[in-house]
Amino acid sequence: MSDFWLVSVAGTKEAKHRLAPPGPITIGRGTDRTIILAEKVVSRHHATLHWSSATVDEPGMWRISDDGSSAGTYINGAQVQAGRTLPLRHGDRLEISPWTFEVVDQEVPLDLATMIDVSSGEEKSRIEAQVERVQIAEPAAFAQDQLLILLQAGESIHQAEHEAEVYPAVVHALAMATQFANVAFVRNVGQGDAVEVLTQIGEMKDAQGRPRISRSMLRQARQGPVIEKAFSAADPTLEANPNHTVMPKSMEVRRAICVPVELAGVLFGFLYLDDAKPRDDARLAEVASIAGAIARMAAQGLGNQQRVRMAQRFAMEQQLMFGGTMHALISAIDAKDPYTRGHSVRVARFARLLAQAAGLGVELVERTHLCGTVHDIGKIGVPEAVLCKAERLTDDEFAKITAHPATGFQILRDIPQMRDVLHGVLEHHEKWDGSGYPNGLVGDKISLLGRIICLADCFDAMTSARVYRPARSVEEVQAEMQKCLGRHFDPELGKIFLSIPRLKLQEQIVRSDVAASGSF
């Protein structure tokens, strides 16, 4: 089971909050909030975290909503709209100014390296570091071969479809351009002493197997690129005179460079390089400049990917909300007439099967399935007494029934996702010979979706039990439909539907009955 925490990142005060289900967990300045952020810019009731329990398809997750805050709630730089929720994922950055938190799932395995604090007494007897800030040059100052590597790196970053493809491209280019032995892309995990090594070339541990990335170096690199010259030796004179200028032969000199990968205040991590080869200050500054140029390209690429992912997440949430609304409406119709429960699900299944058999293409097949799902939405306006009546309908009652396609059209017409299926909803009771309703359309004047849904709707109606008659067999219904080709049904589409194997149709009936008890 996931174990979620909100962990503050650099630039804010240290804080760590465990998100314990079932919640809700409230965030704000008010003293009644679960997580209190006392700054005045934080609203009293700023945001709320809601726990969604695990399902067959999804693990348990936290969802965040903004409670109408004045400064806004942001996930990975994208604002959460008031009244809507967004799921939180491991690695997300939650911003409630001036606070920034990272969402950490401690059940997710990480490649962690514990940081060495060079100010500790144990390490100071072994190592003494000089950390300096460095100004990075513009790419125009680079050699031709270095520019070529930068161009190749930029192309690889641009082509990457996921951040996991950016990290190795960046590290490989940096190693090629600088000839440093050890290169890594790392990022801090929360406020603690650990970093996640996202990818690396070479070895990031010392002879004793201890990680040698300096925590203090990473901390200083948050304000810009830094160079570290670390002198280590067994010579005890280092402890007595750590600032000496003449280094004993036994002393190892390690040079390291750390450059932040940052875009518009978002820190994606650090590029870290080191090795023990002798290099003068000018060469170190040159390497830092190359690393800075690659870091800028990496930040642009990662930032673009993050924006795309957030747009996709918001779109997915909107689609899920839309699907949930449609499911609620269809369930309301099913509740009015228990004898037709699951009808829309089955019609959608048969319509998709027919569209596939007709070779209509993936997009139109999915559109057909959606149309079948919502084709009877207008029955929400038909009285239950009429829907469930076993006796012959009066003219007035029949008029109420025949109004449902137009009612469905009116219900769905202002929903953008429904624009391409409106005619199918309106025309699924039109007949090929013009004797249908509501407009008496003839032949191919009826939309393709209307003709497909008509076939699927009639097949399900005849193979399902009704209050006034039992269900008919697939064989019997196919024979009846054969007689109606060219009168009730499009003759060409009807032939395609009747060519579908009976066993396959029967399988769809069973599958649809199961689906009817599930989600949209």
Coordinates of C-alpha atoms in Angstrom, one line a residue:
M1 CA 0.0 0.0 0.0
S2 CA 1.2 3.5 -0.8
D3 CA 2.6 5.7 2.0
F4 CA 2.3 9.3 0.8
W5 CA 4.0 12.3 2.4
L6 CA 4.2 16.0 1.7
V7 CA 7.8 17.0 2.1
S8 CA 8.9 20.6 1.8
V9 CA 11.7 21.4 -0.7
A10 CA 14.5 24.0 -0.7
G11 CA 13.5 27.6 -0.3
T12 CA 10.8 26.9 2.3
K13 CA 11.0 25.9 5.9
E14 CA 11.5 22.3 6.7
A15 CA 8.3 20.3 7.1
K16 CA 7.1 16.8 6.5
H17 CA 3.4 15.7 6.7
R18 CA 2.2 12.2 6.4
L19 CA -1.0 11.8 4.4
A20 CA -2.9 9.2 6.4
P21 CA -6.2 7.9 4.8
P22 CA -9.1 8.2 4.8
G23 CA -8.9 12.0 5.4
P24 CA -10.0 14.5 4.4
I25 CA -6.8 16.5 5.0
T26 CA -7.3 20.3 5.0
I27 CA -4.6 22.8 4.3
G28 CA -4.6 26.5 5.1
R29 CA -3.8 29.3 7.6
G30 CA -6.8 28.6 9.8
T31 CA -6.1 26.9 13.1
D32 CA -8.7 24.3 12.4
R33 CA -6.8 23.0 9.4
T34 CA -5.1 19.6 9.4
I35 CA -1.9 21.1 7.9
I36 CA -1.5 24.7 9.1
L37 CA 0.6 27.1 7.0
A38 CA 0.7 30.2 9.1
E39 CA 1.8 32.7 6.4
K40 CA -0.7 35.6 5.6
V41 CA -0.6 34.9 1.8
V42 CA -2.1 31.4 2.5
S43 CA -5.9 31.4 2.7
R44 CA -7.5 30.3 5.9
H45 CA -9.2 27.5 3.9
H46 CA -6.8 27.0 1.1
A47 CA -7.0 23.4 -0.2
T48 CA -8.3 19.9 0.7
L49 CA -6.9 16.5 0.1
H50 CA -9.4 13.7 -0.5
W51 CA -8.6 10.0 -0.4
S52 CA -9.9 7.7 -3.2
S53 CA -9.9 4.1 -2.2
A54 CA -8.3 1.5 -4.5
T55 CA -10.5 -0.1 -7.2
V56 CA -9.9 -3.0 -9.5
D57 CA -8.5 -0.7 -12.1
E58 CA -6.6 1.9 -10.0
P59 CA -4.6 2.0 -6.7
G60 CA -5.7 4.2 -3.9
M61 CA -4.7 7.9 -4.4
W62 CA -5.0 11.3 -2.9
R63 CA -6.9 14.0 -4.9
I64 CA -6.4 17.7 -4.2
S65 CA -9.0 20.5 -4.7
D66 CA -8.6 24.2 -4.2
D67 CA -11.1 25.7 -1.8
G68 CA -11.3 29.1 -3.5
S69 CA -8.0 30.4 -2.3
S70 CA -6.8 33.9 -3.2
A71 CA -3.3 32.9 -4.2
G72 CA -4.1 29.6 -5.9
T73 CA -3.0 26.0 -5.6
Y74 CA -0.5 24.7 -8.2
I75 CA 0.6 21.2 -9.2
N76 CA 3.8 21.1 -11.3
G77 CA 3.2 24.8 -12.2
A78 CA -0.4 24.2 -13.4
Q79 CA -3.2 25.8 -11.3
V80 CA -5.9 23.6 -9.9
Q81 CA -9.3 25.2 -10.7
A82 CA -11.6 25.8 -7.8
G83 CA -14.3 23.1 -7.6
R84 CA -12.3 20.5 -9.4
T85 CA -10.0 17.8 -8.1
L86 CA -6.7 16.4 -9.5
P87 CA -5.0 13.2 -8.4
L88 CA -1.5 13.5 -6.8
R89 CA 1.3 11.3 -8.0
H90 CA 4.7 10.4 -6.6
G91 CA 7.1 13.2 -7.6
D92 CA 4.5 15.9 -8.0
R93 CA 5.4 19.4 -6.8
L94 CA 2.6 21.1 -4.8
E95 CA 2.9 24.9 -4.5
I96 CA 0.9 26.9 -2.0
S97 CA 3.0 30.0 -1.9
P98 CA 5.4 30.5 -0.2
W99 CA 5.5 26.8 0.4
T100 CA 6.6 24.2 -2.1
F101 CA 6.1 20.5 -1.2
E102 CA 7.1 17.3 -3.0
V103 CA 4.7 14.4 -3.0
V104 CA 6.7 11.4 -1.9
D105 CA 5.4 7.8 -1.9
Q106 CA 7.8 6.0 0.4
E107 CA 6.7 2.7 -1.1
V108 CA 8.2 3.6 -4.5
P109 CA 11.8 2.2 -4.7
L110 CA 14.4 4.9 -5.3
D111 CA 18.1 4.7 -6.1
L112 CA 19.2 6.6 -3.0
A113 CA 22.6 7.9 -2.0
T114 CA 23.0 9.3 1.5
M115 CA 24.8 12.7 1.3
I116 CA 28.1 13.3 3.0
D117 CA 28.2 16.6 4.9
V118 CA 31.8 17.9 4.5
S119 CA 31.4 20.0 7.7
S120 CA 31.1 16.9 9.9
G121 CA 34.0 16.1 12.1
E122 CA 34.5 12.6 10.8
E123 CA 34.8 13.7 7.2
K124 CA 36.8 16.9 7.9
S125 CA 39.8 14.7 9.0
R126 CA 39.7 13.0 5.6
I127 CA 38.6 15.7 3.2
E128 CA 38.7 19.5 2.9
A129 CA 36.6 21.1 0.1
Q130 CA 36.9 24.5 -1.5
V131 CA 33.6 25.4 -3.2
E132 CA 33.6 28.4 -5.5
R133 CA 30.9 30.0 -7.7
V134 CA 31.6 30.1 -11.4
Q135 CA 30.3 32.2 -14.2
I136 CA 29.2 30.2 -17.2
A137 CA 30.0 31.4 -20.8
E138 CA 27.5 31.6 -23.7
P139 CA 27.7 28.7 -26.3
A140 CA 29.3 31.1 -28.8
A141 CA 32.5 30.7 -26.8
F142 CA 32.6 26.9 -27.3
A143 CA 34.8 25.0 -29.6
Q144 CA 33.3 23.5 -32.8
D145 CA 33.3 20.0 -31.6
Q146 CA 31.6 21.0 -28.3
L147 CA 28.9 22.9 -30.3
L148 CA 28.3 19.8 -32.4
I149 CA 27.8 17.7 -29.2
L150 CA 25.4 20.4 -27.9
L151 CA 23.4 20.3 -31.1
Q152 CA 23.1 16.5 -30.9
A153 CA 22.1 16.7 -27.3
G154 CA 19.5 19.3 -28.1
E155 CA 18.1 17.0 -30.8
S156 CA 18.0 14.0 -28.5
I157 CA 16.2 16.0 -25.7
H158 CA 13.7 17.4 -28.3
Q159 CA 12.9 13.9 -29.5
A160 CA 12.5 12.4 -26.1
E161 CA 8.9 11.5 -25.3
H162 CA 9.4 11.0 -21.6
E163 CA 11.7 12.4 -18.9
A164 CA 13.4 9.0 -18.5
E165 CA 14.7 9.5 -22.0
V166 CA 16.1 12.9 -21.2
Y167 CA 18.4 12.0 -18.3
P168 CA 20.7 9.5 -20.2
A169 CA 20.8 11.8 -23.3
V170 CA 22.0 14.7 -21.1
V171 CA 24.5 12.7 -19.1
H172 CA 26.0 11.1 -22.3
A173 CA 26.4 14.4 -24.0
L174 CA 28.0 16.0 -20.9
A175 CA 30.5 13.1 -20.6
M176 CA 31.4 13.4 -24.3
A177 CA 31.8 17.2 -24.2
T178 CA 33.8 17.4 -21.0
Q179 CA 35.7 14.1 -20.8
F180 CA 34.9 13.9 -17.1
A181 CA 35.0 10.4 -15.7
N182 CA 31.9 10.6 -13.6
V183 CA 28.7 12.4 -14.6
A184 CA 25.3 12.1 -13.1
F185 CA 21.8 13.6 -13.2
V186 CA 20.6 13.7 -9.5
R187 CA 17.8 15.3 -7.6
N188 CA 17.0 15.9 -4.0
V189 CA 14.3 13.8 -2.3
G190 CA 12.4 16.1 -0.1
Q191 CA 14.2 18.1 2.6
G192 CA 16.4 15.2 3.8
D193 CA 20.0 14.1 3.2
A194 CA 19.2 11.8 0.3
V195 CA 19.3 12.3 -3.5
E196 CA 17.9 10.1 -6.2
V197 CA 20.5 9.2 -8.9
L198 CA 18.4 9.4 -12.0
T199 CA 21.2 8.2 -14.3
Q200 CA 25.0 8.2 -14.2
I201 CA 28.2 7.4 -16.1
G202 CA 31.2 6.4 -14.0
E203 CA 31.4 5.9 -10.3
M204 CA 30.0 8.2 -7.6
K205 CA 31.5 6.4 -4.6
D206 CA 34.9 6.6 -2.9
A207 CA 37.3 3.8 -2.3
Q208 CA 35.4 2.8 0.8
G209 CA 32.1 2.5 -1.1
R210 CA 30.7 5.7 0.4
P211 CA 28.8 8.2 -1.8
R212 CA 30.9 11.2 -2.3
I213 CA 28.4 13.8 -3.5
S214 CA 28.6 16.7 -1.1
R215 CA 25.4 17.8 0.5
S216 CA 26.7 21.3 1.0
M217 CA 27.7 21.5 -2.7
L218 CA 24.2 20.7 -3.8
R219 CA 22.8 23.2 -1.4
Q220 CA 25.0 25.9 -2.8
A221 CA 24.3 24.9 -6.4
R222 CA 20.7 25.9 -5.9
Q223 CA 21.8 29.5 -6.3
G224 CA 23.9 28.8 -9.4
P225 CA 26.8 26.6 -10.8
V226 CA 29.6 25.8 -8.4
I227 CA 33.1 24.2 -8.6
E228 CA 34.5 22.1 -5.8
K229 CA 38.2 21.3 -5.3
A230 CA 38.4 18.5 -2.7
F231 CA 41.8 17.5 -1.3
S232 CA 41.9 14.2 0.5
A233 CA 44.8 12.2 2.0
A234 CA 45.8 10.1 5.0
D235 CA 48.4 12.7 5.8
P236 CA 47.6 14.1 9.3
T237 CA 49.0 17.6 8.3
L238 CA 45.7 18.2 6.5
E239 CA 43.9 18.4 9.8
A240 CA 46.5 20.8 11.3
N241 CA 46.8 23.0 8.2
P242 CA 43.9 22.6 5.9
N243 CA 44.6 25.8 3.9
H244 CA 48.1 24.9 2.9
T245 CA 49.1 25.6 -0.7
V246 CA 51.7 22.9 -1.2
M247 CA 50.0 19.5 -1.4
P248 CA 51.8 16.4 -0.4
K249 CA 52.3 13.8 -3.1
S250 CA 50.1 11.4 -1.3
M251 CA 47.1 13.7 -1.5
E252 CA 44.3 13.0 -4.0
V253 CA 42.8 16.1 -5.7
R254 CA 39.2 15.7 -6.8
R255 CA 37.5 18.4 -8.9
A256 CA 33.7 18.5 -9.0
I257 CA 31.2 20.7 -10.8
C258 CA 27.5 21.0 -9.9
V259 CA 25.0 22.9 -12.1
P260 CA 21.3 23.2 -11.4
V261 CA 18.7 22.2 -14.0
E262 CA 16.1 24.9 -13.5
L263 CA 13.4 26.6 -15.5
A264 CA 11.2 29.5 -14.2
G265 CA 11.9 28.6 -10.6
V266 CA 11.3 24.9 -11.1
L267 CA 14.3 22.8 -10.0
F268 CA 14.4 19.5 -11.9
G269 CA 17.7 18.4 -10.4
F270 CA 21.4 18.8 -10.8
L271 CA 24.1 17.9 -13.3
Y272 CA 27.1 16.6 -11.2
L273 CA 30.6 15.9 -12.6
D274 CA 33.8 14.9 -11.0
D275 CA 37.1 13.2 -11.6
A276 CA 40.7 13.3 -10.4
K277 CA 42.5 14.5 -13.6
P278 CA 44.5 17.7 -13.3
R279 CA 42.6 20.7 -14.7
D280 CA 43.3 24.4 -14.2
D281 CA 40.7 26.9 -13.3
A282 CA 40.1 28.0 -16.9
R283 CA 39.3 24.5 -17.9
L284 CA 37.0 24.0 -15.0
A285 CA 35.1 27.2 -15.9
E286 CA 34.8 25.9 -19.5
V287 CA 33.4 22.6 -18.4
A288 CA 30.9 24.4 -16.1
S289 CA 29.8 26.5 -19.1
I290 CA 29.2 23.4 -21.2
A291 CA 27.3 21.8 -18.3
G292 CA 25.3 25.0 -17.9
A293 CA 24.3 25.1 -21.6
I294 CA 23.2 21.4 -21.5
A295 CA 21.3 22.1 -18.2
R296 CA 19.3 24.8 -19.9
M297 CA 18.4 22.5 -22.8
A298 CA 17.5 19.8 -20.4
A299 CA 15.3 22.2 -18.3
Q300 CA 13.5 23.3 -21.4
G301 CA 12.8 19.8 -22.5
L302 CA 11.7 18.6 -19.1
G303 CA 9.5 21.7 -18.7
N304 CA 7.8 21.1 -22.0
Q305 CA 7.2 17.5 -21.1
Q306 CA 5.8 18.5 -17.7
R307 CA 3.4 21.0 -19.4
V308 CA 2.2 18.3 -21.8
R309 CA 1.7 15.8 -19.0
M310 CA -0.3 18.2 -16.9
A311 CA -2.5 19.1 -19.9
Q312 CA -3.1 15.4 -20.4
R313 CA -3.9 14.9 -16.7
F314 CA -6.4 17.8 -16.8
A315 CA -7.9 16.4 -20.0
M316 CA -8.2 13.0 -18.5
E317 CA -9.9 14.3 -15.4
Q318 CA -12.3 16.2 -17.5
Q319 CA -13.0 13.0 -19.5
L320 CA -13.5 11.0 -16.3
M321 CA -15.9 13.7 -15.0
F322 CA -17.8 13.6 -18.3
G323 CA -17.9 9.8 -18.2
G324 CA -19.1 9.8 -14.6
T325 CA -21.9 12.3 -15.5
M326 CA -23.0 10.2 -18.5
H327 CA -23.0 7.0 -16.3
A328 CA -25.1 8.8 -13.7
L329 CA -27.7 9.8 -16.4
I330 CA -27.8 6.3 -17.9
S331 CA -28.2 4.8 -14.5
A332 CA -31.1 7.1 -13.8
I333 CA -32.8 5.8 -17.0
D334 CA -32.1 2.2 -16.0
A335 CA -33.6 2.9 -12.6
K336 CA -36.9 4.1 -14.3
D337 CA -37.3 0.9 -16.2
P338 CA -35.7 -2.3 -14.7
Y339 CA -36.6 -4.3 -17.8
T340 CA -34.2 -2.2 -20.0
R341 CA -31.4 -2.1 -17.5
G342 CA -28.1 -2.5 -19.3
H343 CA -29.7 -1.7 -22.7
S344 CA -27.5 1.2 -23.5
V345 CA -24.3 -0.8 -22.7
R346 CA -25.4 -3.6 -24.9
V347 CA -26.4 -1.3 -27.8
A348 CA -23.0 0.4 -27.6
R349 CA -21.3 -3.1 -27.7
F350 CA -23.3 -4.2 -30.8
A351 CA -22.8 -0.8 -32.5
R352 CA -19.1 -1.1 -32.0
L353 CA -19.1 -4.6 -33.4
L354 CA -21.0 -3.5 -36.5
A355 CA -18.7 -0.5 -37.0
Q356 CA -15.6 -2.8 -36.8
A357 CA -17.1 -5.3 -39.2
A358 CA -17.8 -2.5 -41.6
G359 CA -14.2 -1.3 -41.4
L360 CA -15.0 2.2 -40.4
G361 CA -11.7 3.0 -38.6
V362 CA -10.7 3.3 -35.0
E363 CA -12.0 6.9 -34.5
L364 CA -15.4 6.2 -36.0
V365 CA -15.7 2.9 -34.1
E366 CA -15.2 4.7 -30.8
R367 CA -17.6 7.4 -31.8
T368 CA -20.2 4.7 -32.6
H369 CA -19.7 3.1 -29.2
L370 CA -20.2 6.5 -27.5
C371 CA -23.4 7.2 -29.5
G372 CA -24.8 3.8 -28.6
T373 CA -24.1 4.5 -24.9
V374 CA -26.1 7.8 -24.9
H375 CA -28.6 7.1 -27.6
D376 CA -31.5 6.8 -25.1
I377 CA -30.6 9.6 -22.8
G378 CA -33.8 11.4 -23.8
K379 CA -35.9 8.8 -22.0
I380 CA -35.0 10.7 -18.8
G381 CA -38.0 12.8 -19.8
V382 CA -40.4 9.9 -20.4
P383 CA -42.7 9.1 -17.4
E384 CA -42.0 5.7 -15.8
A385 CA -45.6 4.7 -16.2
V386 CA -45.2 4.9 -19.9
L387 CA -41.8 3.2 -20.1
C388 CA -43.0 0.3 -18.0
K389 CA -46.5 -0.1 -19.4
A390 CA -47.2 -3.7 -20.5
E391 CA -50.4 -2.9 -22.4
R392 CA -50.7 -1.1 -25.7
L393 CA -49.8 2.5 -25.6
T394 CA -52.3 5.3 -26.3
D395 CA -51.5 7.8 -28.9
D396 CA -50.5 10.4 -26.3
E397 CA -48.3 7.9 -24.6
F398 CA -46.7 6.9 -27.8
A399 CA -46.0 10.5 -28.6
K400 CA -44.1 10.8 -25.3
I401 CA -42.0 7.8 -26.3
T402 CA -41.3 9.2 -29.8
A403 CA -40.1 12.5 -28.3
H404 CA -37.1 10.9 -26.6
P405 CA -34.6 11.2 -29.6
A406 CA -35.3 14.9 -29.8
T407 CA -35.1 15.3 -26.0
G408 CA -31.7 13.5 -26.0
F409 CA -30.5 15.8 -28.8
Q410 CA -31.4 18.8 -26.7
I411 CA -29.8 17.4 -23.6
L412 CA -26.5 16.7 -25.3
R413 CA -26.2 19.5 -27.9
D414 CA -24.3 21.9 -25.6
I415 CA -21.7 19.3 -24.6
P416 CA -18.6 19.6 -26.8
Q417 CA -17.7 15.9 -26.5
M418 CA -21.2 15.0 -27.9
R419 CA -21.2 17.1 -31.1
D420 CA -20.1 14.3 -33.3
V421 CA -22.8 11.9 -32.1
L422 CA -25.9 14.2 -32.0
H423 CA -27.3 13.0 -35.3
G424 CA -27.0 9.4 -34.3
V425 CA -29.0 10.1 -31.1
L426 CA -31.6 12.1 -33.0
E427 CA -32.0 9.6 -35.8
H428 CA -31.7 6.1 -34.3
H429 CA -35.4 5.5 -34.8
E430 CA -35.5 6.6 -38.4
K431 CA -36.2 3.8 -40.9
W432 CA -34.7 3.2 -44.3
D433 CA -38.2 3.5 -46.0
G434 CA -39.0 6.8 -44.3
S435 CA -41.6 5.4 -41.9
G436 CA -39.5 6.2 -38.8
Y437 CA -39.4 9.1 -36.4
P438 CA -38.9 12.0 -35.5
N439 CA -38.4 13.4 -39.0
G440 CA -39.3 10.6 -41.4
L441 CA -35.9 10.6 -43.1
V442 CA -35.4 8.2 -46.1
G443 CA -32.4 6.1 -47.0
D444 CA -28.9 7.6 -46.8
K445 CA -30.5 10.9 -45.7
I446 CA -30.3 9.2 -42.3
S447 CA -26.8 9.7 -40.8
L448 CA -24.4 6.7 -40.7
L449 CA -24.5 6.7 -36.9
G450 CA -28.3 6.8 -37.0
R451 CA -28.4 3.7 -39.3
I452 CA -25.9 1.8 -37.2
I453 CA -27.6 2.5 -33.8
C454 CA -30.9 1.6 -35.3
L455 CA -29.6 -1.9 -36.1
A456 CA -27.9 -2.4 -32.8
D457 CA -30.9 -1.0 -30.9
C458 CA -33.5 -3.3 -32.6
F459 CA -31.3 -6.3 -32.2
D460 CA -30.9 -5.7 -28.4
A461 CA -34.6 -4.9 -28.0
M462 CA -35.6 -8.2 -29.6
T463 CA -33.0 -10.4 -27.8
S464 CA -33.9 -8.8 -24.4
A465 CA -36.8 -9.6 -22.2
R466 CA -39.5 -7.0 -21.9
V467 CA -42.4 -6.6 -19.5
Y468 CA -44.8 -7.6 -22.3
R469 CA -42.8 -10.5 -23.8
P470 CA -39.8 -12.8 -23.2
A471 CA -36.4 -12.5 -25.0
R472 CA -36.1 -14.0 -28.5
S473 CA -33.1 -16.1 -29.6
V474 CA -30.3 -14.7 -31.7
E475 CA -31.2 -17.0 -34.6
E476 CA -34.9 -15.9 -34.5
V477 CA -33.9 -12.2 -34.4
Q478 CA -31.5 -12.5 -37.3
A479 CA -34.2 -14.1 -39.4
E480 CA -36.6 -11.3 -38.6
M481 CA -34.0 -8.6 -39.4
Q482 CA -33.3 -10.3 -42.7
K483 CA -36.9 -9.7 -43.7
C484 CA -36.6 -6.0 -42.8
L485 CA -33.5 -5.1 -44.9
G486 CA -34.4 -2.2 -47.3
R487 CA -37.5 -1.3 -45.3
H488 CA -36.5 -0.8 -41.6
F489 CA -32.7 -1.1 -42.0
D490 CA -30.0 0.0 -44.3
P491 CA -29.6 -3.1 -46.6
E492 CA -25.8 -2.9 -46.9
L493 CA -25.2 -2.3 -43.2
G494 CA -27.8 -4.9 -42.3
K495 CA -26.0 -7.5 -44.4
I496 CA -22.8 -6.8 -42.6
F497 CA -24.5 -7.0 -39.2
L498 CA -26.1 -10.4 -40.1
S499 CA -22.7 -11.7 -41.3
I500 CA -21.3 -11.4 -37.7
P501 CA -21.1 -14.9 -36.3
R502 CA -23.9 -15.8 -33.9
L503 CA -21.5 -16.9 -31.2
K504 CA -19.7 -13.5 -31.3
L505 CA -23.1 -11.7 -30.8
Q506 CA -23.9 -14.0 -27.9
E507 CA -20.6 -13.3 -26.3
Q508 CA -21.3 -9.6 -26.5
I509 CA -24.6 -10.1 -24.8
V510 CA -22.9 -11.8 -21.9
R511 CA -20.1 -9.2 -21.7
S512 CA -22.5 -6.3 -21.9
D513 CA -24.7 -7.8 -19.1
V514 CA -21.5 -7.8 -16.9
A515 CA -20.5 -4.3 -18.0
A516 CA -23.9 -3.0 -17.2
S517 CA -23.3 -3.6 -13.5
G518 CA -19.9 -1.7 -13.6
S519 CA -18.8 1.7 -14.6
F520 CA -19.2 3.8 -17.7

